[in-house]
XYZ file of C-alpha atoms in Angstrom:
198
model
C 25.446 9.580 -10.994
C 26.731 6.452 -12.621
C 24.680 3.436 -11.058
C 26.433 0.084 -10.472
C 24.371 -3.170 -11.125
C 25.221 -6.426 -9.534
C 26.312 -8.165 -12.642
C 26.506 -8.152 -16.594
C 22.949 -9.314 -16.998
C 21.563 -6.572 -14.977
C 23.878 -4.102 -16.792
C 22.387 -5.383 -20.099
C 18.949 -5.089 -18.651
C 19.446 -1.445 -17.813
C 20.775 -0.753 -21.267
C 17.664 -2.397 -22.659
C 15.047 -0.639 -20.638
C 16.927 2.588 -21.134
C 16.045 2.238 -24.808
C 12.452 1.586 -24.369
C 10.969 3.235 -21.314
C 9.908 6.836 -20.870
C 12.589 8.734 -18.827
C 10.375 9.141 -15.863
C 9.381 5.499 -15.855
C 13.179 4.583 -16.180
C 14.206 6.842 -13.185
C 11.370 5.362 -10.986
C 12.476 1.868 -12.085
C 16.340 2.551 -10.950
C 14.856 4.036 -7.620
C 12.803 0.936 -6.933
C 16.021 -1.010 -7.567
C 17.825 1.125 -5.133
C 15.144 0.814 -2.440
C 14.490 -2.773 -2.938
C 18.127 -3.547 -2.741
C 18.509 -1.372 0.509
C 15.525 -3.401 1.832
C 16.884 -6.783 0.712
C 20.598 -6.610 1.908
C 20.143 -6.846 5.687
C 17.819 -10.083 4.801
C 20.901 -11.654 2.975
C 19.808 -11.151 -0.712
C 23.066 -11.540 -2.447
C 24.793 -13.061 -5.458
C 22.443 -14.151 -8.486
C 19.416 -13.496 -6.438
C 20.303 -9.852 -5.938
C 21.132 -9.576 -9.780
C 17.630 -11.235 -10.392
C 16.170 -8.508 -8.126
C 17.698 -5.788 -10.157
C 16.551 -7.179 -13.416
C 12.903 -7.510 -11.987
C 13.075 -3.966 -10.611
C 14.269 -2.643 -13.987
C 11.602 -4.501 -16.108
C 8.768 -3.985 -13.663
C 6.961 -1.321 -15.714
C 8.468 -2.475 -19.141
C 4.843 -3.222 -20.195
C 4.126 0.516 -20.370
C 6.671 0.712 -23.140
C 5.100 0.813 -26.605
C 7.234 -2.154 -27.771
C 5.691 -4.122 -25.236
C 2.126 -2.852 -25.385
C 0.458 -6.300 -26.067
C -3.097 -7.402 -25.238
C -2.432 -8.436 -21.537
C -2.211 -6.270 -18.534
C 1.072 -4.163 -18.477
C 2.349 -6.073 -15.522
C 2.136 -9.454 -17.551
C 3.508 -7.814 -20.561
C 6.438 -6.644 -18.589
C 6.968 -10.071 -17.056
C 6.805 -11.692 -20.315
C 9.488 -9.105 -21.579
C 11.828 -9.935 -18.828
C 11.453 -13.740 -19.561
C 12.297 -13.155 -23.118
C 15.267 -10.983 -22.165
C 16.440 -13.626 -19.695
C 16.116 -16.542 -22.100
C 19.156 -15.083 -23.920
C 21.152 -15.780 -20.639
C 21.845 -19.230 -19.027
C 20.121 -18.580 -15.771
C 18.123 -21.222 -13.609
C 14.589 -21.560 -14.675
C 13.142 -21.194 -11.043
C 15.008 -17.659 -10.813
C 13.575 -16.667 -14.165
C 10.188 -17.609 -12.940
C 10.739 -15.798 -9.712
C 11.590 -12.644 -11.730
C 8.367 -13.274 -13.878
C 6.211 -13.476 -10.758
C 7.907 -10.436 -9.048
C 6.948 -8.409 -12.041
C 3.540 -9.868 -12.843
C 2.369 -9.532 -9.122
C 3.990 -6.071 -8.244
C 0.533 -4.285 -8.162
C -0.969 -7.351 -6.270
C -1.211 -6.303 -2.388
C -1.287 -9.338 0.024
C -0.070 -11.607 -2.911
C 3.600 -10.497 -4.016
C 4.453 -10.352 -0.356
C 3.823 -14.127 0.217
C 5.590 -15.356 -3.207
C 9.215 -15.223 -2.107
C 11.951 -12.663 -1.616
C 11.820 -11.352 -5.295
C 8.202 -10.723 -5.483
C 8.012 -9.110 -1.998
C 10.991 -7.000 -2.453
C 9.967 -5.496 -5.797
C 6.519 -4.603 -4.322
C 8.009 -3.179 -1.181
C 10.490 -1.160 -3.508
C 7.499 0.120 -5.418
C 5.744 1.057 -2.379
C 8.640 2.756 -0.808
C 9.046 4.906 -3.997
C 5.522 6.055 -3.576
C 5.912 6.963 -0.115
C 5.975 3.931 2.143
C 9.143 5.048 4.162
C 8.235 2.631 6.916
C 9.527 -0.113 4.709
C 12.991 1.256 4.657
C 15.393 -0.265 7.283
C 17.603 2.003 9.113
C 21.409 1.885 7.956
C 23.404 4.003 5.404
C 20.450 6.540 4.874
C 22.565 9.123 3.615
C 24.062 7.196 0.885
C 20.519 5.955 -0.065
C 19.145 9.377 -0.050
C 21.934 10.602 -2.278
C 21.560 7.769 -4.701
C 17.774 8.496 -4.975
C 18.256 12.125 -5.609
C 20.379 11.312 -8.619
C 17.332 9.924 -10.185
C 14.381 12.680 -9.922
C 10.901 11.655 -10.049
C 9.939 13.761 -13.323
C 6.242 13.521 -12.375
C 6.352 9.543 -12.740
C 2.845 9.384 -11.157
C 1.237 11.287 -14.001
C 3.411 9.757 -16.721
C 2.828 6.117 -15.328
C -0.813 6.493 -14.888
C -1.176 8.029 -18.344
C 0.523 5.406 -20.051
C -1.538 2.659 -18.242
C -4.640 4.410 -18.876
C -3.954 5.200 -22.755
C -3.261 1.525 -23.272
C -6.501 0.495 -21.328
C -8.559 3.190 -23.511
C -7.302 1.350 -26.568
C -7.701 -2.263 -25.120
C -10.162 -2.341 -22.150
C -9.224 -6.017 -21.292
C -5.789 -4.716 -20.187
C -7.449 -3.067 -17.193
C -9.896 -5.419 -15.529
C -12.241 -4.159 -12.750
C -10.460 -4.554 -9.294
C -6.947 -4.422 -10.856
C -4.564 -1.615 -10.413
C -4.832 -0.796 -14.030
C -8.722 -0.982 -13.644
C -8.562 1.457 -10.684
C -6.667 4.001 -12.962
C -9.064 3.741 -15.568
C -11.918 4.173 -13.413
C -10.270 7.259 -11.721
C -9.734 8.702 -15.271
C -13.367 8.099 -16.210
C -14.460 9.778 -12.918
C -12.706 12.838 -13.845
C -10.504 15.459 -12.202
C -9.998 15.030 -8.624
C -10.570 11.251 -8.483
C -8.214 9.149 -6.693
C -5.461 8.197 -8.972
C -4.834 4.873 -7.242
C -1.224 5.533 -6.107
């Protein structure tokens, strides 16, 4: 299925992350966009803000890519990657900052939801992709289901957690206690059967 993004910058973002993300993480990122867009449209998210939402969704796990495996938490590395990408385009600074916040905070419950449309929608898109169906508003469910089915999960829970844990084992500062990466690392160290923090 060919996916349409709302603008040339979002198309370029998709082309970029397609080259650097593991396929399951890329598929997840597209599903997060489909879900976040579905949630946001009835709330009036449109125009450049909608394109910014697409960019934020596409980059939200970019910090798991080898090319963005820096010293900071993967969420921050991904946010910095999106900011650097958007620096090549003439976008308003507040919107670029909102994209940064949406990515950096997407694993921060109770914070992302209060930081504006983009952080809340990216967080809700992520949660919806990991099972929070109560966040998905009614309307055009058949079309959404069909679009999501075109991007299979490919065991993203394992692939994503393995990537975050592998980074944390090399650089423990990337997984501070009480963070989502820290929870994944703790579950890994606890051994099989531990809660993987999804």
